[in-house]
Short mmCIF file of C-alpha atoms in Angstrom, two decimals:
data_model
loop_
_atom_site.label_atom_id
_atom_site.label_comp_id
_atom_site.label_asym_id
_atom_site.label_seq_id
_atom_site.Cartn_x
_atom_site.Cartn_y
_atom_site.Cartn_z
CA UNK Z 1 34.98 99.17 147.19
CA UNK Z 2 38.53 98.31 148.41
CA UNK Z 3 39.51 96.13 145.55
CA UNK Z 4 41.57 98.37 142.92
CA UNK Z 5 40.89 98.40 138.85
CA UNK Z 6 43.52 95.42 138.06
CA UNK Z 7 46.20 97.26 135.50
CA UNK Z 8 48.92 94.69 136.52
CA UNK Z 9 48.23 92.28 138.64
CA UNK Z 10 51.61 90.89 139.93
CA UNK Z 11 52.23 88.21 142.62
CA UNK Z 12 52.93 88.99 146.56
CA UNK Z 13 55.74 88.68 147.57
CA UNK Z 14 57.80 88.25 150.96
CA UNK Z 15 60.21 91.96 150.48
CA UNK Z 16 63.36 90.23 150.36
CA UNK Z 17 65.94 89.02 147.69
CA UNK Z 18 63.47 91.32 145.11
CA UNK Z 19 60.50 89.13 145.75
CA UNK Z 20 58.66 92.27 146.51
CA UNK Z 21 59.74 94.06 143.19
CA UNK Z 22 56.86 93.61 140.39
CA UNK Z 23 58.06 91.64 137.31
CA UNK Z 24 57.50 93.43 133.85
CA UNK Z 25 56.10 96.92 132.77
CA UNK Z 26 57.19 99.21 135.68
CA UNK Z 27 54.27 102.01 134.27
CA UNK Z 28 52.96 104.19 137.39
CA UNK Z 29 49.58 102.47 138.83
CA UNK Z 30 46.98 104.39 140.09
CA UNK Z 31 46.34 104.59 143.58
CA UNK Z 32 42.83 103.66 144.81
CA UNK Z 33 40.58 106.40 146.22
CA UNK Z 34 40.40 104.88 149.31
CA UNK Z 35 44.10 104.89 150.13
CA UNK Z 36 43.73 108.46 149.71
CA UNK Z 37 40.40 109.28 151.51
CA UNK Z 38 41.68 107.03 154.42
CA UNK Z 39 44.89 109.29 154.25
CA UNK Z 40 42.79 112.07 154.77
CA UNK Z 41 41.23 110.66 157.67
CA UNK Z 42 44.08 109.93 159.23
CA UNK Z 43 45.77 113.90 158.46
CA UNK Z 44 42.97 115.42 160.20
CA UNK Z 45 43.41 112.53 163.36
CA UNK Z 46 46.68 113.39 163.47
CA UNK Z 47 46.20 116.97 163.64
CA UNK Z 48 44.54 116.11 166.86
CA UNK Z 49 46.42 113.62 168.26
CA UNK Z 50 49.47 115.90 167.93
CA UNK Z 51 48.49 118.51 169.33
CA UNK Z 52 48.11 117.19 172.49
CA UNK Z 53 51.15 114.72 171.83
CA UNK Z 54 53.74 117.83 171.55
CA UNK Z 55 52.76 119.43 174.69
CA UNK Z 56 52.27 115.89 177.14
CA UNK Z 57 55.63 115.44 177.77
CA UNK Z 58 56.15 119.23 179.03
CA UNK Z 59 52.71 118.92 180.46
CA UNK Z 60 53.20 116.24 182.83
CA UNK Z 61 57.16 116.45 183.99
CA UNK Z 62 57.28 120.46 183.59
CA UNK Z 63 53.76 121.16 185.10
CA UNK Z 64 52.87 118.42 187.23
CA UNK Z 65 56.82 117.82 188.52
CA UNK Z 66 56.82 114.03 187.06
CA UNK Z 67 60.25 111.75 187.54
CA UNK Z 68 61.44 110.14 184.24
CA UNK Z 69 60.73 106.68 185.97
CA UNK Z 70 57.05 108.07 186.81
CA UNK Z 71 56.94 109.60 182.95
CA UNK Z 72 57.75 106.38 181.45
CA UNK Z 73 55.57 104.36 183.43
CA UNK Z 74 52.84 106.42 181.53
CA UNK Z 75 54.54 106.63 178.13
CA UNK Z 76 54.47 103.35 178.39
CA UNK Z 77 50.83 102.85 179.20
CA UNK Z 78 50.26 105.42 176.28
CA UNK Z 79 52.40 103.31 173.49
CA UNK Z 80 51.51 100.02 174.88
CA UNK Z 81 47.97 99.23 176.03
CA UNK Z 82 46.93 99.74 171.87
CA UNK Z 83 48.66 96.58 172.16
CA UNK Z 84 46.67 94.59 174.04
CA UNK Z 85 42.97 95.40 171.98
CA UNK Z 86 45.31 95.54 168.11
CA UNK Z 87 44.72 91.54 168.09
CA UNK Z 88 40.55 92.48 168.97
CA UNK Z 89 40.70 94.74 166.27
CA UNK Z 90 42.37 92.76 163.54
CA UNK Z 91 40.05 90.02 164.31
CA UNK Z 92 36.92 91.43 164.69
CA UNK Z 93 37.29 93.69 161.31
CA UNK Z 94 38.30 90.37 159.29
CA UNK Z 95 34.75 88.94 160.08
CA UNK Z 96 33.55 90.04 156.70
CA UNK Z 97 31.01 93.20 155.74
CA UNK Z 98 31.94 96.51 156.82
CA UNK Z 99 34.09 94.62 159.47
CA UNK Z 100 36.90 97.17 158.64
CA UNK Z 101 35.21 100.73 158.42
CA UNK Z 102 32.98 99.95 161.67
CA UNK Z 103 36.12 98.83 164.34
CA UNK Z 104 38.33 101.44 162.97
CA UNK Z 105 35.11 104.09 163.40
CA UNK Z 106 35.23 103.13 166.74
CA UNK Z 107 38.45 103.57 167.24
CA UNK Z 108 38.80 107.27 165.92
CA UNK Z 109 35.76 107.69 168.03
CA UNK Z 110 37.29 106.49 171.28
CA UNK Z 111 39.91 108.81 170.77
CA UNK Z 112 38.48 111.67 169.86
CA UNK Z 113 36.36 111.12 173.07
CA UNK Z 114 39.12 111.41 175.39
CA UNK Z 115 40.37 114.56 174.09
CA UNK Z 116 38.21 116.95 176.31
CA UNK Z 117 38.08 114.40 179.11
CA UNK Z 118 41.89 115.79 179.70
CA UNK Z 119 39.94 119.06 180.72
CA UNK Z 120 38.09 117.39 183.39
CA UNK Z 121 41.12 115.42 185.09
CA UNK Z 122 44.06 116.30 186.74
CA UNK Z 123 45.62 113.61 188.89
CA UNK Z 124 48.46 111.10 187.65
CA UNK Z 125 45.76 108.00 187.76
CA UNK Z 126 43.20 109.70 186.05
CA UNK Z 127 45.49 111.39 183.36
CA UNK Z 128 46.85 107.66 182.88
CA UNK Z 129 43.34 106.39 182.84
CA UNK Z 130 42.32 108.62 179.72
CA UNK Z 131 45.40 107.98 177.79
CA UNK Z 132 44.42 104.50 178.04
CA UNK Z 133 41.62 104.87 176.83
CA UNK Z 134 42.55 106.91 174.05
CA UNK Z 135 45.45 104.42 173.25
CA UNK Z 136 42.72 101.84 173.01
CA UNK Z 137 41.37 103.32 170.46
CA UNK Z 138 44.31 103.55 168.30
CA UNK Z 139 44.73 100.12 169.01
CA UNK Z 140 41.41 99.39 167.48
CA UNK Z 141 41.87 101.26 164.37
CA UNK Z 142 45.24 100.56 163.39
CA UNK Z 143 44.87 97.05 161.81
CA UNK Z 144 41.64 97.35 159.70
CA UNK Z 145 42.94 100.89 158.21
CA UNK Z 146 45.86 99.01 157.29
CA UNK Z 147 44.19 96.22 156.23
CA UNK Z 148 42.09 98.52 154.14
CA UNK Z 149 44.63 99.93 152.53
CA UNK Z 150 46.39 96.57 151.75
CA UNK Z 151 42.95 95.37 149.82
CA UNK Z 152 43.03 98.52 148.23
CA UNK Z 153 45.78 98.70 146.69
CA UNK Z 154 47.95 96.50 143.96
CA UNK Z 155 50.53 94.43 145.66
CA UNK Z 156 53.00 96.15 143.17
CA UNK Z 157 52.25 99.48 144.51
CA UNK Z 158 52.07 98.56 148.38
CA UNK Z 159 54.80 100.35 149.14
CA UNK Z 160 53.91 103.27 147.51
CA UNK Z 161 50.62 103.32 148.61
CA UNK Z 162 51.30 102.77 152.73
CA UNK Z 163 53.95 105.47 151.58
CA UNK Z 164 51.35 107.85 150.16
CA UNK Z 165 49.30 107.04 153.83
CA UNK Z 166 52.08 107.96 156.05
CA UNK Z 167 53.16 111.32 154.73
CA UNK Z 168 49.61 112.77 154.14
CA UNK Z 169 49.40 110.97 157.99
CA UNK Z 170 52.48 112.80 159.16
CA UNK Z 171 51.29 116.09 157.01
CA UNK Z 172 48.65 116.03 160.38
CA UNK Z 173 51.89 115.86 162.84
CA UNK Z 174 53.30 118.62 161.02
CA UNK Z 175 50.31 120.71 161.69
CA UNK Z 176 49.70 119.78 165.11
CA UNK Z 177 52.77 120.57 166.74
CA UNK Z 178 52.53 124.17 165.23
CA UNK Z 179 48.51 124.68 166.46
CA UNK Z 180 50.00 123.22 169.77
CA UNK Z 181 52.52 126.67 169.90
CA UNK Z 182 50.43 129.20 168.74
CA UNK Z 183 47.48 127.77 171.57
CA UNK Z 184 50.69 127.58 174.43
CA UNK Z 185 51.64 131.26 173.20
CA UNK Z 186 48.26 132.89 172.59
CA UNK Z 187 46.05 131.99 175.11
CA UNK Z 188 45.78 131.96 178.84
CA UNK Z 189 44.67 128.59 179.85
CA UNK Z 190 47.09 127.31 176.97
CA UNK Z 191 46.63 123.72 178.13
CA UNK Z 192 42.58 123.41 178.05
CA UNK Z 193 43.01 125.59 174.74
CA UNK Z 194 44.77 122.74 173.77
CA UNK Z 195 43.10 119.69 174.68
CA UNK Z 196 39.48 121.48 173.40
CA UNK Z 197 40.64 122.48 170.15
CA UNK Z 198 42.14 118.84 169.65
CA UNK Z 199 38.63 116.98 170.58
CA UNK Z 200 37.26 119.61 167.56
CA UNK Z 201 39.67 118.57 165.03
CA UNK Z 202 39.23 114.62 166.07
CA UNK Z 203 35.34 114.91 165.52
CA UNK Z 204 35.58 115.97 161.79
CA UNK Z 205 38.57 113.50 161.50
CA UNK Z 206 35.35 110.80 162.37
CA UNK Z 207 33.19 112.41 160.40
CA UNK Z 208 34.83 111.91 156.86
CA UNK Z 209 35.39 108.20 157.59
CA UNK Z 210 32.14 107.37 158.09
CA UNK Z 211 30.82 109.59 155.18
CA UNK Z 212 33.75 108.88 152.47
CA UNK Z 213 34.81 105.38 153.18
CA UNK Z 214 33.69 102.70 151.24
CA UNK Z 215 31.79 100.24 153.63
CA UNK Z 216 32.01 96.74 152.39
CA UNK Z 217 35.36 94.78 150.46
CA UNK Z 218 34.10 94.15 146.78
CA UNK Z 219 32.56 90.41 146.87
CA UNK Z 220 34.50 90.00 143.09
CA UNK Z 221 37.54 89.44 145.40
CA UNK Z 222 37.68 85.83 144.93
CA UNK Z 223 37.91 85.79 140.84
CA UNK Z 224 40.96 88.85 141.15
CA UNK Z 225 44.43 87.28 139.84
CA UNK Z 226 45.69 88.78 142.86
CA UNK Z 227 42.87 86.52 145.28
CA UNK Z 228 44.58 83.75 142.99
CA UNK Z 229 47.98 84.06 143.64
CA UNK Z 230 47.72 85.00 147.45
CA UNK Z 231 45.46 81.91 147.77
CA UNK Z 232 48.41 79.81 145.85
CA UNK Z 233 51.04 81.23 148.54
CA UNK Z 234 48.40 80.53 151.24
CA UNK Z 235 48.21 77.08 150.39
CA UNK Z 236 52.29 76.27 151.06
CA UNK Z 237 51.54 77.88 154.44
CA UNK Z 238 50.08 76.09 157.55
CA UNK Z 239 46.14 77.33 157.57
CA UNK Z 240 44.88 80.56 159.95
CA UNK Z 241 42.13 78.48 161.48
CA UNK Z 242 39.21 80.58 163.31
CA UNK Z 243 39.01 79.34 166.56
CA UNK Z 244 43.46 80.44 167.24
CA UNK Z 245 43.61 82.99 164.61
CA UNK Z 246 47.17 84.17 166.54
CA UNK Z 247 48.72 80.72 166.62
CA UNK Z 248 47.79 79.37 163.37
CA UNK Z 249 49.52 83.46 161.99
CA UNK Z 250 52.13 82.75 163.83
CA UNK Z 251 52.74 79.03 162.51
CA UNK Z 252 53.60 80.92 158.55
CA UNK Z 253 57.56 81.08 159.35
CA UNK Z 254 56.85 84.94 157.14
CA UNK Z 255 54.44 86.42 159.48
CA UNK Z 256 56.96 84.55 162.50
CA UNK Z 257 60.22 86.43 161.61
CA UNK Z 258 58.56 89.39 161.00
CA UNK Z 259 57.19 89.58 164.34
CA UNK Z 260 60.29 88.27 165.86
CA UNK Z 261 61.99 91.33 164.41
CA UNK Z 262 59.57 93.37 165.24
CA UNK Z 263 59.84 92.84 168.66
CA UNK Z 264 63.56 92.41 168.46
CA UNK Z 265 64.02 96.10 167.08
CA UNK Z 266 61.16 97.48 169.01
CA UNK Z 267 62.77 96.34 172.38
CA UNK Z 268 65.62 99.36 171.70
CA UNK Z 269 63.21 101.64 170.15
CA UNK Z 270 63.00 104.98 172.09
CA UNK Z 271 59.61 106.69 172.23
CA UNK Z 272 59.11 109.70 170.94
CA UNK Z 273 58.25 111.84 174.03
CA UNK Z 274 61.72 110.67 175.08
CA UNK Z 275 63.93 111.33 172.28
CA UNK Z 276 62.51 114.95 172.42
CA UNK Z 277 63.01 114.89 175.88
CA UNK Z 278 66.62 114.25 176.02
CA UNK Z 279 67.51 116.17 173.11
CA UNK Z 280 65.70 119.42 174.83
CA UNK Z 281 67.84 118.68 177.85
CA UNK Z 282 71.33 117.90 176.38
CA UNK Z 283 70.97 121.35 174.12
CA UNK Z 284 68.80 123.28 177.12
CA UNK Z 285 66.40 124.62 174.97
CA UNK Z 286 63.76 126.42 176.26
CA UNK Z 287 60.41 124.77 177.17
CA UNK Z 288 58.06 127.11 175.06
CA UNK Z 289 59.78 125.67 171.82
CA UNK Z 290 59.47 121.88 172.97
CA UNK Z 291 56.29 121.55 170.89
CA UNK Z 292 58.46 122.65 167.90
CA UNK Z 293 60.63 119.54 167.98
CA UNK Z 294 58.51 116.99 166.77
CA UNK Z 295 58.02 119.11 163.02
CA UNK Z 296 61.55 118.32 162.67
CA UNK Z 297 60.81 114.66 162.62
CA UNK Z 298 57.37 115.06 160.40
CA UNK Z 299 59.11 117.27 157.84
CA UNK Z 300 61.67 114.60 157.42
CA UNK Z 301 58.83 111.67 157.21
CA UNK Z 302 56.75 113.51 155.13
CA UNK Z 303 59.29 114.30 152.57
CA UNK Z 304 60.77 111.02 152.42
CA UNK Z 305 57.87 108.34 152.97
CA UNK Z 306 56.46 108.52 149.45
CA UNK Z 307 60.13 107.94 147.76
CA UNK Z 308 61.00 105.35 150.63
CA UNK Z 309 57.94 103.33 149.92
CA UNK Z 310 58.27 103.54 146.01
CA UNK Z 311 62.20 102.80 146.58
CA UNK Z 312 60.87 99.44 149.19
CA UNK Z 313 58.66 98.62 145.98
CA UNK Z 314 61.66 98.28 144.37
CA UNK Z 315 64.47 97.00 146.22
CA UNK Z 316 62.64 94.91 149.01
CA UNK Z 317 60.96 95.54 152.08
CA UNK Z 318 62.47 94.33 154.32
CA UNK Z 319 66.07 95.73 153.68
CA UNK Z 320 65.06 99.27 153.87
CA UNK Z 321 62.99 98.20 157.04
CA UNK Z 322 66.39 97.37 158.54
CA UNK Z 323 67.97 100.36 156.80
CA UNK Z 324 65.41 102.37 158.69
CA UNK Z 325 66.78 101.03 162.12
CA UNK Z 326 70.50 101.86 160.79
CA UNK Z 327 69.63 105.55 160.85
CA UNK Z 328 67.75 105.49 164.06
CA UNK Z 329 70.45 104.11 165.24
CA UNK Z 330 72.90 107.06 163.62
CA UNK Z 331 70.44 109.29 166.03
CA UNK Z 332 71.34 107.66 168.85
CA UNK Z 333 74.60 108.07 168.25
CA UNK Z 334 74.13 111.98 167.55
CA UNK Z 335 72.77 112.29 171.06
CA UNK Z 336 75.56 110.88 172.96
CA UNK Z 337 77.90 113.65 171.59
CA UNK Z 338 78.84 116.46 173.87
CA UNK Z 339 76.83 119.38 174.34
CA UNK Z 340 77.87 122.33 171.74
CA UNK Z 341 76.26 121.09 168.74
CA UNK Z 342 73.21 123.33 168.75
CA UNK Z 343 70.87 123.52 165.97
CA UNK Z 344 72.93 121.63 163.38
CA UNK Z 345 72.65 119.07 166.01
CA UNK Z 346 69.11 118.84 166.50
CA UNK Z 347 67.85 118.96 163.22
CA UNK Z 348 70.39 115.85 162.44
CA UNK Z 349 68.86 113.89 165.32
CA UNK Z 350 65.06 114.63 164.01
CA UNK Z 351 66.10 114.23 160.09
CA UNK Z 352 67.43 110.81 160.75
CA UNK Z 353 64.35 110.29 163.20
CA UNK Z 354 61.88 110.92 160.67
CA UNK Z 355 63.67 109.02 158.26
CA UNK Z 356 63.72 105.72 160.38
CA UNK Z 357 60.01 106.28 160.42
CA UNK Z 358 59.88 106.93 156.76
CA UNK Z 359 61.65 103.51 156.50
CA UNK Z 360 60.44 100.87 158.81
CA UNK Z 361 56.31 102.43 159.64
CA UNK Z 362 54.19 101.39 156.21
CA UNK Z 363 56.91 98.85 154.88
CA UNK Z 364 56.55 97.33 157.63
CA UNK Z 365 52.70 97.25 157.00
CA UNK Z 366 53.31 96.57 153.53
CA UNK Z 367 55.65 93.71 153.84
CA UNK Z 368 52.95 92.45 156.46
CA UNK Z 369 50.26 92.44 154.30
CA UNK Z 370 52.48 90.23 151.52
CA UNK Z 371 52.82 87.32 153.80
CA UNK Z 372 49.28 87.18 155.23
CA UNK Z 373 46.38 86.37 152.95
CA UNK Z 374 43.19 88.60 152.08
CA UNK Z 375 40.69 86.70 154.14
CA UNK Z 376 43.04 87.43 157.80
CA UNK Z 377 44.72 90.38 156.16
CA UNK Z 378 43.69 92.19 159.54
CA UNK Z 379 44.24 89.73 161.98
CA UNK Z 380 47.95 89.42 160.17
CA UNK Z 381 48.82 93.02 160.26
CA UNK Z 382 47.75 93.28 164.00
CA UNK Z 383 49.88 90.39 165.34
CA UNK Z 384 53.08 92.21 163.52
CA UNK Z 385 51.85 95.54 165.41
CA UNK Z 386 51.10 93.98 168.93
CA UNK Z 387 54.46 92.29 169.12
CA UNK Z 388 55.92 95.88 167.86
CA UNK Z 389 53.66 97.90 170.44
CA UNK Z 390 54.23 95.41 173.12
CA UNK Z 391 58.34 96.10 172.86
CA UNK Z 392 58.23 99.39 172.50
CA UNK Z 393 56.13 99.79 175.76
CA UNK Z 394 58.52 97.55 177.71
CA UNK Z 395 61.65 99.83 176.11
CA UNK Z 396 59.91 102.69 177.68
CA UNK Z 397 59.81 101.37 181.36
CA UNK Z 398 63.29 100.10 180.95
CA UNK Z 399 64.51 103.49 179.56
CA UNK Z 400 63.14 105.92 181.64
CA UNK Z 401 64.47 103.16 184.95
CA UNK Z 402 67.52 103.61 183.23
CA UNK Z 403 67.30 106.85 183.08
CA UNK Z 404 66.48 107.51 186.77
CA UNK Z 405 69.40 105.20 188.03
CA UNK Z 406 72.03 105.91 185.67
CA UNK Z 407 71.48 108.93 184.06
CA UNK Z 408 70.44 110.03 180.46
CA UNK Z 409 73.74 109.91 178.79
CA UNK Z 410 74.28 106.33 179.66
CA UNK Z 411 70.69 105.43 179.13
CA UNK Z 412 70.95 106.10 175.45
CA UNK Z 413 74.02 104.54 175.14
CA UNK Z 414 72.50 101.43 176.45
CA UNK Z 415 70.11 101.73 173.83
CA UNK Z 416 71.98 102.10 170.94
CA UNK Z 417 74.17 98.89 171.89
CA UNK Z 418 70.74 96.85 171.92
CA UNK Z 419 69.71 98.76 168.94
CA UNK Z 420 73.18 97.40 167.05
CA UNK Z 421 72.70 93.72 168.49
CA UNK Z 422 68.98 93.48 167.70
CA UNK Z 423 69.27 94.89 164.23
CA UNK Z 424 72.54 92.02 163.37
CA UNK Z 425 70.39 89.26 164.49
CA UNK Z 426 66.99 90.67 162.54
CA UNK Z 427 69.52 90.74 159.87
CA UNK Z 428 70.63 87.36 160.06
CA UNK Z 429 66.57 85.84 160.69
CA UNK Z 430 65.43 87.99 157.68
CA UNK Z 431 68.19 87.22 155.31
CA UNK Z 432 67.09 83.44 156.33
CA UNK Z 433 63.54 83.35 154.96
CA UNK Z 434 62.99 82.12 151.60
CA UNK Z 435 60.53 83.52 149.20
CA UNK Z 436 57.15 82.00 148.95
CA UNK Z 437 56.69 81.98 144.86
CA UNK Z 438 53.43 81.20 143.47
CA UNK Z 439 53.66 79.03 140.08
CA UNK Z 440 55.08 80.81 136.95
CA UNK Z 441 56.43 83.58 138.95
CA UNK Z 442 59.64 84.66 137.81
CA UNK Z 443 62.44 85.52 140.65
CA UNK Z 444 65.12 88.27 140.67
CA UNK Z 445 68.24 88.25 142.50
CA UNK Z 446 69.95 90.28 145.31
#
């Protein structure tokens, strides 16, 4: 079941002014097995997803001669249509049963699907086709995991726990990249090589979530302290009624100025594929070690999303969320200096890459999942994600136009200012929200 062995059951909170930070015995809690099987599932998926994710970029501008305009346009599609089925998925897994486990089945399945359809097509519109389908998939999945691991876990630990998640998660991206370079290197048809050994790797990523993941939430929920306290913060909130799940979310001012920064933040976000991409061309590397970039960025998140969560346990979530922007930011910054850095360069762009992700990915999720109750914990978690997904797709289009008209350099510099304007104002909105405090729950200050 997804309910953990109670050790020390502590109040949500909100992640801000220490509301997030457990009062009393501060002894190390147990993580549930399922945080850690669904970590597994996720390293394998990742393995897969990577794989074809390090060599996409090179794939379609280097092989098939795309613009940057014509490469975001479809960097978009493949970071933003999850968006538009997250809010389907979050819904439909908070229906009760094995709600969770069956969309987010589905949604590994979709994806793994897709992988040896990019054997089969080679236009622009077909290419884009598949990677929306494969996108919709993620979409599907990414709210009941998270949701999943949310129930599972002790709202004193969330942190940790969404921590623990993400590294074994980014463990996968670690791999990936590197099978990606020894396929490009080794074989002949290094692209099909590829895309077939990815669909492989996504199949058994399917496989242990649907043999090793619990299948229903324990029905004891409602008699947990924790049910007890969420319901008490629930009930100072406007109800999520069924029939405008997304409008009654949005009405709790938490869940509101969460996805207001979200979006905010996301809007100045740069994609991966493009961070990689200008980085390879301001230091010229050479394209066979593109795929290698990317480990930079998972070493970083791997190493530091464990202590980052356990630290956002501690100090609030939502202040390393925004610390997490200040060093993405920082990289930004890195990539407007002039050419000569070399590698000291480029591994200080992907260390402060990976630890913006480290920072802002499962706090976000975890600071989510304190503001939303148990009952539309899914629902809650993907209206945070669409609004993020949704920003970061338009940031793509508007990047890689900026790009094409004005050049890289000034691109990213256009960036960064948004990036420094929407981060003062999340600031300002987060620093705003007051604590929801169930009765008898002591407060600590800044």
């Amino acid at each position: 079941m997804y309910l953990a062995d109670r050790r020390a059951a502590a109040p949500p909170g909100d992640g801000r002014d220490g509301a997030d930070r457990p009062p009393g015995r501060r002894g190390v809690t147990a993580l549930p097995p399922t945080v850690l099987v669904l970590g597994t599932v996720s390293l394998i998926t990742d393995i897969s997803s990577e794989m074809v994710t390090a060599v996409l970029p090179l794939y379609l501008v280097a092989e098939l001669g795309l613009s940057p305009l014509g490469f975001g346009v479809l960097d978009g599609v493949y970071n933003g249509v999850g968006a538009l089925v997250r809010l389907v998925g979050g819904r439909l897994s908070d229906r009760g049963g094995a709600g969770h486990k069956a969309v987010a089945a589905v949604g590994y399945g979709l994806s793994a699907l897709c992988k040896p359809l990019l054997l089969l097509v080679h236009s622009l519109p077909l290419i884009g086709a598949v990677l929306a389908v494969d996108r919709t998939g993620k979409g599907l999945r990414t709210a009941p995991r998270d949701a999943m691991i949310s129930l599972a876990a002790e709202p004193a630990v969330r942190g940790r726990a969404f921590g623990v998640h993400r590294a074994m998660d980014t463990a996968g991206a670690l791999c990936g990249p590197l099978v990606a370079f020894v396929l490009l290197r080794a074989a002949a048809e290094g692209y099909d090589a590829v895309f077939l050994a990815s669909f492989c790797v996504a199949v058994l990523g399917v496989v242990v979530l649907l043999l090793f993941v619990p299948r229903t939430i324990a029905a004891a929920r409602g008699t947990t302290e924790r049910a007890v306290a969420e319901r008490a913060v629930a009930a100072e909130q406007p109800p999520a009624g069924p029939r405008t799940p997304v409008r009654a979310l949005l009405g709790r001012p938490e869940v509101r100025r969460l996805t207001g920064c979200a979006v905010l933040l996301g809007l100045t976000t740069l994609s991966d594929s493009f961070l990689y991409l200008t980085l390879q061309r301001g230091l010229d590397l050479p394209t066979g070690w593109f795929p290698l970039l990317p480990l930079g960025t998972a070493a970083a998140f791997l190493l530091l999303a464990v202590p980052l969560g356990a630290v956002a346990d501690r100090i609030g979530r939502r202040r390393l969320f925004l610390a997490g922007h200040l060093a993405l930011l920082c990289a930004y910054g890195l990539l407007l200096v002039p050419p000569g850095g070399g590698v000291a360069l480029a591994g200080a762009v992907l260390v402060l890459h990976g630890t913006f992700y480290a920072a802002t990915d499962g706090v976000l999720a975890a600071a989510t999942a304190d503001a939303v109750p148990e009952d539309a914990r899914g629902s809650g978690l993907a209206v945070v994600q669409t609004g993020q997904t949704a920003a970061r797709f338009v940031c793509s289009l508007a990047f890689g136009a900026a790009w094409t008209a004005w050049g890289a350099r000034t691109a990213v510099l256009t960036a960064a200012l948004g990036l420094a304007l929407a981060a003062a104002v999340s600031t300002f909105l987060l620093r705003r929200a007051v604590p929801a405090q169930p009765p008898n729950s002591p407060s600590e200050p800044a």
